[in-house]
mmCIF file of C-alpha atoms in Angstrom:
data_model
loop_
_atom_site.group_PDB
_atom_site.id
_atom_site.type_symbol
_atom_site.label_atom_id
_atom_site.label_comp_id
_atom_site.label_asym_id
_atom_site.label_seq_id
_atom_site.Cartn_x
_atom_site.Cartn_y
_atom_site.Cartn_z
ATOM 1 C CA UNK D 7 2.618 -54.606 -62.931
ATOM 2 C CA UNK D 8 1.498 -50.950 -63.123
ATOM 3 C CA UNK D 9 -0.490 -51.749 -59.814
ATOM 4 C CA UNK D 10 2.838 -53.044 -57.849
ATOM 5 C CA UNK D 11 5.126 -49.739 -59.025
ATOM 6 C CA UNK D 12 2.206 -47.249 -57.776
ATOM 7 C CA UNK D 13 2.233 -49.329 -54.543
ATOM 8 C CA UNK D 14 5.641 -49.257 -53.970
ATOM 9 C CA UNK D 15 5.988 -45.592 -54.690
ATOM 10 C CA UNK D 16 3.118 -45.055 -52.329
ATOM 11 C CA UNK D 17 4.646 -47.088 -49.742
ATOM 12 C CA UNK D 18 8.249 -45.198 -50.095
ATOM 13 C CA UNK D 19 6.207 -41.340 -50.145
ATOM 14 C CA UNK D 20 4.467 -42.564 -47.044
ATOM 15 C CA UNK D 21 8.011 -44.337 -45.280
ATOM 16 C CA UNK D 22 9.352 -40.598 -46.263
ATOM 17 C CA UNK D 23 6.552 -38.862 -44.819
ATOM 18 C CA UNK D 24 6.525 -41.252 -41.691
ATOM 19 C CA UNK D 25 10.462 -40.244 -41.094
ATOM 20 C CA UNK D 26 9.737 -36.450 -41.430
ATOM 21 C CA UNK D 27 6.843 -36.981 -39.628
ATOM 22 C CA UNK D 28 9.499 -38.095 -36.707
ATOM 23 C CA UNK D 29 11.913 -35.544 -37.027
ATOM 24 C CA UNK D 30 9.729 -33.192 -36.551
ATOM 25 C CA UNK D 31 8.326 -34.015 -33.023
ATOM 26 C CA UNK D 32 12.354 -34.973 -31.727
ATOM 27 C CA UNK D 33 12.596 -31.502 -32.749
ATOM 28 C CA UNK D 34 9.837 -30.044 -31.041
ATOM 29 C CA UNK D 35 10.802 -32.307 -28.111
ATOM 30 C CA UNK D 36 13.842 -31.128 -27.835
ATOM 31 C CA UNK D 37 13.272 -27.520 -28.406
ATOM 32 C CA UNK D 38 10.610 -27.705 -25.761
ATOM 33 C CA UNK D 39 12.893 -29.067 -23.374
ATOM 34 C CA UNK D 40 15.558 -26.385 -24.356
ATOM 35 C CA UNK D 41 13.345 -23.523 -23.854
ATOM 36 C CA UNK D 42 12.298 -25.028 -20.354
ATOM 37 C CA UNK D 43 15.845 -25.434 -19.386
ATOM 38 C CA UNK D 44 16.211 -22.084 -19.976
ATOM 39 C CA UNK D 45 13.094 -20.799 -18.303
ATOM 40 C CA UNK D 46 14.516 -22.401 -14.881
ATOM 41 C CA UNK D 47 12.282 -25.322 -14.667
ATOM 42 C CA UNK D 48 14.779 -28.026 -15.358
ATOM 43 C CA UNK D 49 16.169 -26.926 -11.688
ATOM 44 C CA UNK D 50 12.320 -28.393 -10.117
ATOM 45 C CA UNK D 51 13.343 -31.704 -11.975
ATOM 46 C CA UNK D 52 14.762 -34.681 -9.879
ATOM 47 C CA UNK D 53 18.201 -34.993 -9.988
ATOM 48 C CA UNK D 54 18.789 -38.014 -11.515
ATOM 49 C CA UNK D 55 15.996 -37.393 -14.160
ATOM 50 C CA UNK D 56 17.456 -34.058 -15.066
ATOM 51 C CA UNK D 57 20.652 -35.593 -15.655
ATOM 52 C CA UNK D 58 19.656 -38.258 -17.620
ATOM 53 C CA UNK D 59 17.976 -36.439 -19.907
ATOM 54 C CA UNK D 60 20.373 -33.685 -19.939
ATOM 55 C CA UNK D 61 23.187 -36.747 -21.061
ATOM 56 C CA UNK D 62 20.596 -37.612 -24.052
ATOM 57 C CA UNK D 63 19.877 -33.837 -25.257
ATOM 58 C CA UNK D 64 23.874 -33.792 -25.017
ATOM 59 C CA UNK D 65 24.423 -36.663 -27.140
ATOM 60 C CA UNK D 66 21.572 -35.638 -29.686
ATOM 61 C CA UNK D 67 23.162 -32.015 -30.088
ATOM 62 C CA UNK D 68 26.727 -33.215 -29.611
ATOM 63 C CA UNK D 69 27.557 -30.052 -26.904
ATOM 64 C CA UNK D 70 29.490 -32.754 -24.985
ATOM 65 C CA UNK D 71 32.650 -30.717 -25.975
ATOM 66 C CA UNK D 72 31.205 -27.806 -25.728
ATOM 67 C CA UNK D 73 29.900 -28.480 -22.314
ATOM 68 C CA UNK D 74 33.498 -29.560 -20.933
ATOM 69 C CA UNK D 75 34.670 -26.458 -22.488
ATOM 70 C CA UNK D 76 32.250 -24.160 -20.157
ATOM 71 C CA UNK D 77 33.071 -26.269 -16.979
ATOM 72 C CA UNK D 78 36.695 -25.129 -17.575
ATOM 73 C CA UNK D 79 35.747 -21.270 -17.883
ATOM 74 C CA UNK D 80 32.024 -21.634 -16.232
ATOM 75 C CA UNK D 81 32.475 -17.175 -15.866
ATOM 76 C CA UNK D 82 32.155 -16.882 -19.746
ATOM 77 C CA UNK D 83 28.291 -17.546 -19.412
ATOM 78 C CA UNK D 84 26.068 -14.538 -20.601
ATOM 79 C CA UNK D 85 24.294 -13.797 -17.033
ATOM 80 C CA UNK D 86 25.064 -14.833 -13.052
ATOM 81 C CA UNK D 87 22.040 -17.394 -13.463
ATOM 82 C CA UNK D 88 23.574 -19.555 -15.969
ATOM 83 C CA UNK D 89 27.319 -19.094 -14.246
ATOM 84 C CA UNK D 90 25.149 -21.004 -11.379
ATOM 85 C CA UNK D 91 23.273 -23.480 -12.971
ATOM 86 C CA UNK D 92 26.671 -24.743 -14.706
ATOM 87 C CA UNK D 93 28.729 -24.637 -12.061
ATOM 88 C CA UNK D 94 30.109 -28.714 -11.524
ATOM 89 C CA UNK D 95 28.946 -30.187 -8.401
ATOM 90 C CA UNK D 96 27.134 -27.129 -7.549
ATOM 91 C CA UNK D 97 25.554 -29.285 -4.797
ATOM 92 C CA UNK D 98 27.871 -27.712 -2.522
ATOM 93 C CA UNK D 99 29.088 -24.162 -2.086
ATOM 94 C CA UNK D 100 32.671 -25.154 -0.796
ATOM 95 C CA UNK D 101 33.993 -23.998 -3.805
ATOM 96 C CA UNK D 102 32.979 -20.858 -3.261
ATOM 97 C CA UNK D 103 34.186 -19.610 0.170
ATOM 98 C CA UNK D 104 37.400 -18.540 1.517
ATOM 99 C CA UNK D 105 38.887 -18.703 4.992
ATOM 100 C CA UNK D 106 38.413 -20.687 7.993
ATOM 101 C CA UNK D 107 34.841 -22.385 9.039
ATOM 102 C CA UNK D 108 33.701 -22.081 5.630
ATOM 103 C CA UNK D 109 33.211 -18.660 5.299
ATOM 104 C CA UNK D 110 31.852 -16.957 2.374
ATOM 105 C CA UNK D 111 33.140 -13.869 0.852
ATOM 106 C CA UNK D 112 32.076 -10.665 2.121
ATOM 107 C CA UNK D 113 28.881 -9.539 0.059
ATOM 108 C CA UNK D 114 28.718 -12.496 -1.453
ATOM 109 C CA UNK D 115 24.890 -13.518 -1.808
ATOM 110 C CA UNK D 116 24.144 -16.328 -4.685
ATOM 111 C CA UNK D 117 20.392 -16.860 -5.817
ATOM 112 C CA UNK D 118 18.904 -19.901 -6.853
ATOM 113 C CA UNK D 119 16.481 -18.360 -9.063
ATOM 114 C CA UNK D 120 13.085 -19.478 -11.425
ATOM 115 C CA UNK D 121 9.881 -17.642 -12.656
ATOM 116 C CA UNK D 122 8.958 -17.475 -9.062
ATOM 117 C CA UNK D 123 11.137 -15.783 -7.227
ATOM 118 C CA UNK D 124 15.116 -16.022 -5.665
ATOM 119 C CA UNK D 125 16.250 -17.629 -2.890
ATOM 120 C CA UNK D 126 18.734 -15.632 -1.093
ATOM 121 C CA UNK D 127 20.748 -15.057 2.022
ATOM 122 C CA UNK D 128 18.296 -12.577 4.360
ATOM 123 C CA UNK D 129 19.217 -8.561 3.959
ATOM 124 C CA UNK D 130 17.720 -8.703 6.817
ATOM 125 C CA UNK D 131 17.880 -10.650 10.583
ATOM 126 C CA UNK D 132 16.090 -10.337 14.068
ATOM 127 C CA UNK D 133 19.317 -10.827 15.772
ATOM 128 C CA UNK D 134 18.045 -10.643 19.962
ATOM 129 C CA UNK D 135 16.677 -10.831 22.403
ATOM 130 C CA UNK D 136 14.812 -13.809 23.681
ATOM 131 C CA UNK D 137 11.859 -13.035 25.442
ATOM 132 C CA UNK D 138 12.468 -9.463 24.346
ATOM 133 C CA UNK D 139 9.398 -9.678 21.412
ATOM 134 C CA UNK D 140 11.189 -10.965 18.372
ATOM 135 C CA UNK D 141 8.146 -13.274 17.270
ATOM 136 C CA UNK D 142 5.323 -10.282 17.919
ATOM 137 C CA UNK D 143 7.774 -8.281 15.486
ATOM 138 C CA UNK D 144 7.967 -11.073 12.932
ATOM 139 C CA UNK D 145 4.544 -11.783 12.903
ATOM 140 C CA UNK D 146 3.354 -7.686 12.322
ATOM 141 C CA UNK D 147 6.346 -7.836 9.498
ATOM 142 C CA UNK D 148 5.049 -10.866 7.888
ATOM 143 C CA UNK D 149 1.897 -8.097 7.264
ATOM 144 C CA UNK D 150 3.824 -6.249 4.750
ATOM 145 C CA UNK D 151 3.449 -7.632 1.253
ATOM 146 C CA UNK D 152 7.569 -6.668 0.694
ATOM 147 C CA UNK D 153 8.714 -8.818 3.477
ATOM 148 C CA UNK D 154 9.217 -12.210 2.923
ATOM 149 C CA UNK D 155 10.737 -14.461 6.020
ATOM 150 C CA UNK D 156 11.190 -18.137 7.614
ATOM 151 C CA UNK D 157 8.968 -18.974 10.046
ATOM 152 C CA UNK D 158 11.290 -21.286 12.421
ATOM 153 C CA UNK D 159 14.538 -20.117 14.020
ATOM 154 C CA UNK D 160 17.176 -21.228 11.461
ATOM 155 C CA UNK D 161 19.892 -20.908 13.962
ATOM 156 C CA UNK D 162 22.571 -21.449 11.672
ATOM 157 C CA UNK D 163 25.078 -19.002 12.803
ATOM 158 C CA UNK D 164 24.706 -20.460 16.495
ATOM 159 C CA UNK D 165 23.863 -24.099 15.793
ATOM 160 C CA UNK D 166 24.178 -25.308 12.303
ATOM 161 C CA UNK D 167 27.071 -23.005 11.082
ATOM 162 C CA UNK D 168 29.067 -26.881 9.639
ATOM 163 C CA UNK D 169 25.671 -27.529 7.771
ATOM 164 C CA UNK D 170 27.215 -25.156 5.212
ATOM 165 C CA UNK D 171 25.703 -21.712 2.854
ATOM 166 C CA UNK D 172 23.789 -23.732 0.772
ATOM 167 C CA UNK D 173 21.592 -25.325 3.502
ATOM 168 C CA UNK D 174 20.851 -22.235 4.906
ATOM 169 C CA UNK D 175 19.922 -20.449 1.674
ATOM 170 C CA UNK D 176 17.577 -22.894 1.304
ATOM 171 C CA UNK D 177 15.798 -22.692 4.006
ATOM 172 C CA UNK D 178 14.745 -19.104 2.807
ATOM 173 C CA UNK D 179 11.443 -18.580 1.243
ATOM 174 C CA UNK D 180 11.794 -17.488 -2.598
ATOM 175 C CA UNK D 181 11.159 -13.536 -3.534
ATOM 176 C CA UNK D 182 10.884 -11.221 -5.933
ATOM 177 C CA UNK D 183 13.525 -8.129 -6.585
ATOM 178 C CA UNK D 184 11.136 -5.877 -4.886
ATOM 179 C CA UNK D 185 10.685 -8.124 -1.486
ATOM 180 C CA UNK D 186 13.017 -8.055 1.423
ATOM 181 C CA UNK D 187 14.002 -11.824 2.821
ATOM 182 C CA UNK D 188 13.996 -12.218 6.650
ATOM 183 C CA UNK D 189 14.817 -14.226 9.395
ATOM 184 C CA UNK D 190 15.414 -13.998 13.194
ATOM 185 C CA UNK D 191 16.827 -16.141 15.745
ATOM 186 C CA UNK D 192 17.283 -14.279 18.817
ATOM 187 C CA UNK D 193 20.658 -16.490 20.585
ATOM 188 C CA UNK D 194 22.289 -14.577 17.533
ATOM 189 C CA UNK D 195 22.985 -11.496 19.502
ATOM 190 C CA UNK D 196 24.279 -13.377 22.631
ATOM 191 C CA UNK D 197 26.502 -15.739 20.453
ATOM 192 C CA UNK D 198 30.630 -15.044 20.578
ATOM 193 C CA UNK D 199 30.932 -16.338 16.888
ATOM 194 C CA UNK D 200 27.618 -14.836 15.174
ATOM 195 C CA UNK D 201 28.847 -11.768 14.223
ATOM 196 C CA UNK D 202 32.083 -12.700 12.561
ATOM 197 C CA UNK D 203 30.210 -15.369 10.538
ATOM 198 C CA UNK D 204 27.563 -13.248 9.400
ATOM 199 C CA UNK D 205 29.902 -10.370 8.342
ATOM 200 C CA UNK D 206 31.681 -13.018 6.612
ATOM 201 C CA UNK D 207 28.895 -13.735 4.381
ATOM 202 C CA UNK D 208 27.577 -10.157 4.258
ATOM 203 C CA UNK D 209 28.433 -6.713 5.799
ATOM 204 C CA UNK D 210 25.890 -5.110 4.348
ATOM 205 C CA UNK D 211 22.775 -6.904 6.316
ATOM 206 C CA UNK D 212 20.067 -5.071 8.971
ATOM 207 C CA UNK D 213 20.265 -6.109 11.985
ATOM 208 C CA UNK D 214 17.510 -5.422 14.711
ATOM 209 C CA UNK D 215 17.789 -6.017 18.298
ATOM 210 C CA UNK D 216 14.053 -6.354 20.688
ATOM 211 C CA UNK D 217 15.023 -5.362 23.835
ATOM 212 C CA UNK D 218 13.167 -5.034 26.985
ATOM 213 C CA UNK D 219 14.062 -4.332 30.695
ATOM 214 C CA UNK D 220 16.596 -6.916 31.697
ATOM 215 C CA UNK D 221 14.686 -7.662 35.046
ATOM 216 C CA UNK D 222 11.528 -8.599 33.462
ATOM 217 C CA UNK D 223 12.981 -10.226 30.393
ATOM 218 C CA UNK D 224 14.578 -12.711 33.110
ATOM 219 C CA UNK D 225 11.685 -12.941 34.843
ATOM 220 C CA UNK D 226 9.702 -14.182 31.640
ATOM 221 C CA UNK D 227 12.930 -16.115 30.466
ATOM 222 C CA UNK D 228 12.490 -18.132 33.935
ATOM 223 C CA UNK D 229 8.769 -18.256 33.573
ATOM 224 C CA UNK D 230 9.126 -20.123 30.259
ATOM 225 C CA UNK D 231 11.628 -22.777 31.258
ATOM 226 C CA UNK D 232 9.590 -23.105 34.242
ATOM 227 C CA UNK D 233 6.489 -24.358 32.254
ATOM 228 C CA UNK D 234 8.563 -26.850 30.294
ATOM 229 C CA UNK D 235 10.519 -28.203 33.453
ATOM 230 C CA UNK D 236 8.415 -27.646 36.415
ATOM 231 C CA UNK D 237 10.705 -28.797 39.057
ATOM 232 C CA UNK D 238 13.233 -26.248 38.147
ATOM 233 C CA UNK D 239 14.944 -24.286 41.287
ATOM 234 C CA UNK D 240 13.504 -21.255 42.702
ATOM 235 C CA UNK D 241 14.228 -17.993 40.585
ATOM 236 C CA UNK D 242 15.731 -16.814 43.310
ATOM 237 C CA UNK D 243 18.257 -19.836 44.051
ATOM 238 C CA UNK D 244 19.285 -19.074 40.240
ATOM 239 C CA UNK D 245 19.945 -15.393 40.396
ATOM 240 C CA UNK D 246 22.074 -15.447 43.204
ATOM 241 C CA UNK D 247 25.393 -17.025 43.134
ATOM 242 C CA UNK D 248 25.780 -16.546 46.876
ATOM 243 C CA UNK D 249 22.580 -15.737 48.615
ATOM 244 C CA UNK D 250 24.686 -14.513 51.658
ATOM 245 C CA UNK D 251 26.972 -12.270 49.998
ATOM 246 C CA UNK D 252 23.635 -10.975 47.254
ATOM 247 C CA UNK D 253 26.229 -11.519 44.318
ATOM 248 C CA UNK D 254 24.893 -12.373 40.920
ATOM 249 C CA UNK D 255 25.174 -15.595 38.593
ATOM 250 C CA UNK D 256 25.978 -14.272 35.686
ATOM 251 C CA UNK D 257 26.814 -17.650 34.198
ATOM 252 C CA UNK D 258 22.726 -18.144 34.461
ATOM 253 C CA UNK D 259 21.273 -17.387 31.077
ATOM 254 C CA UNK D 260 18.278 -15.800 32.138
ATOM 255 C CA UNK D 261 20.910 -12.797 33.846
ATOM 256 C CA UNK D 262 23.317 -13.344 31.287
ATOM 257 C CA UNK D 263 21.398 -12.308 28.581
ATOM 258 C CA UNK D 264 20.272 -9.270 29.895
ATOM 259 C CA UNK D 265 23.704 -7.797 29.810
ATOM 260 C CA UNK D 266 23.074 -5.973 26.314
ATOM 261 C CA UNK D 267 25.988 -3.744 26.415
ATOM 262 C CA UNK D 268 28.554 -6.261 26.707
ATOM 263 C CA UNK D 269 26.952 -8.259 23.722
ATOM 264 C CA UNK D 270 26.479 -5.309 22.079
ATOM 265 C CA UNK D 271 30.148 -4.433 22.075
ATOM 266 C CA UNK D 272 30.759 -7.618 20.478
ATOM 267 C CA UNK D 273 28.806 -6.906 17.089
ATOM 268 C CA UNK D 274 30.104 -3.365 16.692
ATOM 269 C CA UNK D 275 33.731 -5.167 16.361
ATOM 270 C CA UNK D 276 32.362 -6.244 13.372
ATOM 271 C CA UNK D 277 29.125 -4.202 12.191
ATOM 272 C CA UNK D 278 28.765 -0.113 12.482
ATOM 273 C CA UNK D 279 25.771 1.044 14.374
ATOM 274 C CA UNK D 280 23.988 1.941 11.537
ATOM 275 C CA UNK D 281 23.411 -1.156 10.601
ATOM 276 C CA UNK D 282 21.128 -1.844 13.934
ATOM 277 C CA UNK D 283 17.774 -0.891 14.685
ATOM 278 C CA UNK D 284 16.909 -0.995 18.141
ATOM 279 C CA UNK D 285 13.225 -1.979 18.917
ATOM 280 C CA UNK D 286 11.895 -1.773 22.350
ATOM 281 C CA UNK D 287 9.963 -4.317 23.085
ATOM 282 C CA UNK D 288 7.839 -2.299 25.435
ATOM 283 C CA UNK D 289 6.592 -0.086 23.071
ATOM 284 C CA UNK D 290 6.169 -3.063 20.677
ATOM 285 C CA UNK D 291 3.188 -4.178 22.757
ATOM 286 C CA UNK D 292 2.100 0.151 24.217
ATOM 287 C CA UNK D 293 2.475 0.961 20.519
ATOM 288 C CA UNK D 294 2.847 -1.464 18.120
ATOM 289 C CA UNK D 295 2.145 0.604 14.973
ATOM 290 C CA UNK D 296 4.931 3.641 16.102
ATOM 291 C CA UNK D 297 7.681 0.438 16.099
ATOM 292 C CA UNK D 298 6.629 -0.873 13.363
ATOM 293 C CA UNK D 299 7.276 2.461 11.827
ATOM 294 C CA UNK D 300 10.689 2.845 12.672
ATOM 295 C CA UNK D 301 11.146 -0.771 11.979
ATOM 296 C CA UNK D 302 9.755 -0.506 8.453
ATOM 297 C CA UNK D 303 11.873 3.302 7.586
ATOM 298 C CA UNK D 304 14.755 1.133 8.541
ATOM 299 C CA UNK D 305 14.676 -1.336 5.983
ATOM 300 C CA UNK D 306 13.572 1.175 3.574
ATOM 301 C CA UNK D 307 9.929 -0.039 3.032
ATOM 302 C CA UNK D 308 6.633 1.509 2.278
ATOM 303 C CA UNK D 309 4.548 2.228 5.738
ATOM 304 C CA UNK D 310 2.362 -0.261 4.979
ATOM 305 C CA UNK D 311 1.709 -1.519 8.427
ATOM 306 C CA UNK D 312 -0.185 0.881 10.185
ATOM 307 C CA UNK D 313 -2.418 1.275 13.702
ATOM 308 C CA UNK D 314 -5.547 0.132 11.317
ATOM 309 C CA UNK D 315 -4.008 -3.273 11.777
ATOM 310 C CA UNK D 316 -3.389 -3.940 15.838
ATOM 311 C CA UNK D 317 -6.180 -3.814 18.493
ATOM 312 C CA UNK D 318 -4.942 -4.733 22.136
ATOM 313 C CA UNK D 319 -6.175 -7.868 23.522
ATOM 314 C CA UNK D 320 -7.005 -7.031 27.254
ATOM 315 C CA UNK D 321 -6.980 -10.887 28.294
ATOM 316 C CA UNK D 322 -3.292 -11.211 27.059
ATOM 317 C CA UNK D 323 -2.317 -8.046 27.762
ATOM 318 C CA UNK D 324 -0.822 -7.875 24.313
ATOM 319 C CA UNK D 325 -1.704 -6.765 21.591
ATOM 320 C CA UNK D 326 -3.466 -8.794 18.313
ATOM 321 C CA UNK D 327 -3.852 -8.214 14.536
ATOM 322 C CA UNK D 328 -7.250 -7.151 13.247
ATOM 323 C CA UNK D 329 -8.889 -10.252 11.649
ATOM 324 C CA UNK D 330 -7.838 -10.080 8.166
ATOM 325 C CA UNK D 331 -9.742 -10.440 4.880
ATOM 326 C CA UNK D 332 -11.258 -13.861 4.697
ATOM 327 C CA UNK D 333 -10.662 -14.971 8.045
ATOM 328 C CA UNK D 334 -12.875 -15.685 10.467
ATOM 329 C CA UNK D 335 -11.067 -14.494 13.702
ATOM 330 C CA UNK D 336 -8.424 -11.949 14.723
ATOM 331 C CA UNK D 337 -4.485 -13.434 14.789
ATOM 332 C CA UNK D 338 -2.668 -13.330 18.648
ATOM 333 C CA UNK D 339 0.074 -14.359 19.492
ATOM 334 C CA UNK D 340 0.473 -17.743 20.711
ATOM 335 C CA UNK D 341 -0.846 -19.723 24.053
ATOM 336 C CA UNK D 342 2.700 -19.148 25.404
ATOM 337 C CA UNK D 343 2.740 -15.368 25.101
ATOM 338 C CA UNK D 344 1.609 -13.093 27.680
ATOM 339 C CA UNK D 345 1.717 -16.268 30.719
ATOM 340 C CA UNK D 346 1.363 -15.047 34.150
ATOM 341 C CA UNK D 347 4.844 -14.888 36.096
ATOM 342 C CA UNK D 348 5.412 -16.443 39.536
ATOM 343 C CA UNK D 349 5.744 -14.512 42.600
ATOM 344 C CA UNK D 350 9.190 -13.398 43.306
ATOM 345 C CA UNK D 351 10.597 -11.287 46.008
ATOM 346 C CA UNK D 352 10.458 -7.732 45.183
ATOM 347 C CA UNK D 353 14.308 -8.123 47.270
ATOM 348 C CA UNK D 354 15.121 -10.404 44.469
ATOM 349 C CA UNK D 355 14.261 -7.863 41.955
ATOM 350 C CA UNK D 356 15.486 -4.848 43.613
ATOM 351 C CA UNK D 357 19.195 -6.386 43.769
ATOM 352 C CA UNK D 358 18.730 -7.396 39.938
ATOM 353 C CA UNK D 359 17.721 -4.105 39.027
ATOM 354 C CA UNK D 360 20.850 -2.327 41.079
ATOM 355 C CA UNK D 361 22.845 -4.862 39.143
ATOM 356 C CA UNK D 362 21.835 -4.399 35.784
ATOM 357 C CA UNK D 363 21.661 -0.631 36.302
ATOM 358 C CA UNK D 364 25.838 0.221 35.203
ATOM 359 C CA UNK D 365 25.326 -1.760 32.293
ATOM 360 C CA UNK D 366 21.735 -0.115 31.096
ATOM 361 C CA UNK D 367 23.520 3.008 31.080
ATOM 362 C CA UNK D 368 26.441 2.079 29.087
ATOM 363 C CA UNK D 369 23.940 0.599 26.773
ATOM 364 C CA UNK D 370 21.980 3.817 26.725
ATOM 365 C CA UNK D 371 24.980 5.617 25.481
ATOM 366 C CA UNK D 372 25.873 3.084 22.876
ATOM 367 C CA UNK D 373 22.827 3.091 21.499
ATOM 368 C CA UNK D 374 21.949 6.715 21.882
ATOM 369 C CA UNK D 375 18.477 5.997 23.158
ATOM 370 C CA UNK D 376 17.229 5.937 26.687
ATOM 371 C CA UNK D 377 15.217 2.634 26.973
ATOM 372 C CA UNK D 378 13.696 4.052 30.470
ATOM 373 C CA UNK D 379 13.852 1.162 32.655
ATOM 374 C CA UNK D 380 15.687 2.627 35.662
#
């Protein structure tokens, strides 16, 4: 008999200790999960797991009402992060903008932020030109340990403007306070909606323009659609709208482009000329490390990237980063850069030149710097 009660208070202490035993890792369970919640990682979490799981914590805790009462006043939240990560159906930013086309406010630029960085709209964009050495300046930027920046053309404010903020925040790589995000697409700067959509979703971003002699910068446009479509008209059938008469196509991209001024005069309806750096994309490849200077005073960063880090590649006729640390070989610029142009009529380029000439100097004087290529 004595045997039987000792058992069965043994059996209750351990049935006690068992249950305590329990509560104790929920607990820890659930704290760990809090504390990761609030560290950001829940955000790396599937969807449908996070939500699952963020029902059950619910239910455990009983913040059900509590939640619902946030989603009504989501602002009350102690810091911008949690305001965010609240927000109902934050899987779109409609909610958000204001205006036509889905614009966003101006200076309005939400992070999605963890332990590793933000990602946010660029404060910076290589707006133009094609062929005028935007990728030779993203590459020597992408140098600089401050500068952080896609490596494809987004082209949302061209292309994929109805894709919406969200997708094109995400695109950007993540950053820390002290980095810079980038991005360039250079049909920006020729684009008749780009710079009202942009200012709609900043005023305050750099913008920097490559630009190169008009003439050449044709030539090289041409040159490059040539090697993709090799039974493309002569350059010269293309430039000339009447061969006869010697007037110009300006409907032809390749000429069209070239035209800075009058593109030009679109953005400053929107932006001040402050807010432009103007690179020239002939000195990007005589002196790469006296651009990159001005280019890296302009967006208020450390001269990091210096001549100690270009050496000019004769072959190319550009020039190359020094190999760097742990690399085998030096880093040029792609196959496609520096081709060799066809033969065209030095005619041909002597009426392009006299045609571009009005609008070079109008440019000069809106920019207050004399490019040099008349």
């Amino acid at each position: 008999m004595g045997c039987s009660k000792w058992r069965a208070v043994f059996n209750f202490g351990h049935l006690k200790a068992q249950s305590k035993l329990s509560v104790f890792l929920t607990m820890i369970i659930i704290f760990t999960y809090l504390f990761y919640c609030l560290s950001g990682y829940c955000e790396s979490l599937p969807r449908p797991v996070y939500d699952q799981q963020k029902t059950f914590i619910n239910k455990i805790l009983g913040l059900n009402d509590g939640l619902k009462q946030q989603k009504l006043d989501p602002h009350k939240h102690s810091s911008p992060g949690s305001v965010v990560r609240e927000l109902p159906g934050f899987d779109s930013v409609d909610s958000l903008l204001q205006g036509n086309d889905n614009e966003l406010r101006p200076d309005n630029n939400i992070s999605i932020a963890n332990n590793f960085g933000s990602k946010t709209f660029p404060q910076a964009i290589i707006i133009g030109v094609k062929k005028g050495g935007t990728r030779a300046l993203l590459e020597f930027l992408r140098i600089h340990p401050d500068v952080r920046a896609v490596g494809a053309e987004p082209h949302f404010f061209d292309r994929f403007y109805d894709n919406g903020l969200e997708w094109y925040r995400n695109l950007m790589p993540r950053t820390l306070e002290s980095q810079i995000t980038m991005e360039k697409t250079p049909s920006y700067f020729v684009t008749k909606e780009a710079p009202r959509r942009l200012f709609a979703l900043s005023r305050h971003t750099k913008l920097i323009v490559v630009v190169r002699d008009p003439v050449t910068r044709a030539v090289s446009d041409y040159t490059q659609t040539l090697s993709k479509q090799p039974g493309l008209p002569s350059f010269q059938s293309l430039t000339f709208r009447n061969s006869t008469t010697g007037l110009i196509d300006t409907s032809w991209s390749a000429v069209r482009i070239g035209i800075y001024a009058k593109h030009l005069e679109n953005w400053l309806r929107y932006f001040p000329l402050s807010k432009f750096l103007f690179v020239s994309g002939e000195r990007l490849v005589t002196d790469p490390a006296g651009e990159m200077g001005r280019v890296q005073d302009f967006l208020g960063l450390k001269r990091v990237v210096t001549d100690k880090h270009f050496y000019f590649n004769q072959t190319k006729g550009f020039p190359c980063l020094k190999k760097p640390e742990g690399s085998s070989r030096p880093r040029c610029l792609g196959k496609s850069k520096g081709r060799p142009h066809p033969q065209i009529s030095p005619e041909v380029l002597l009426r392009l030149r006299e045609f571009y000439r009005p609008f070079n100097m109008k440019f000069y004087q809106m920019t207050g710097h004399d490019f040099g290529w008349d």
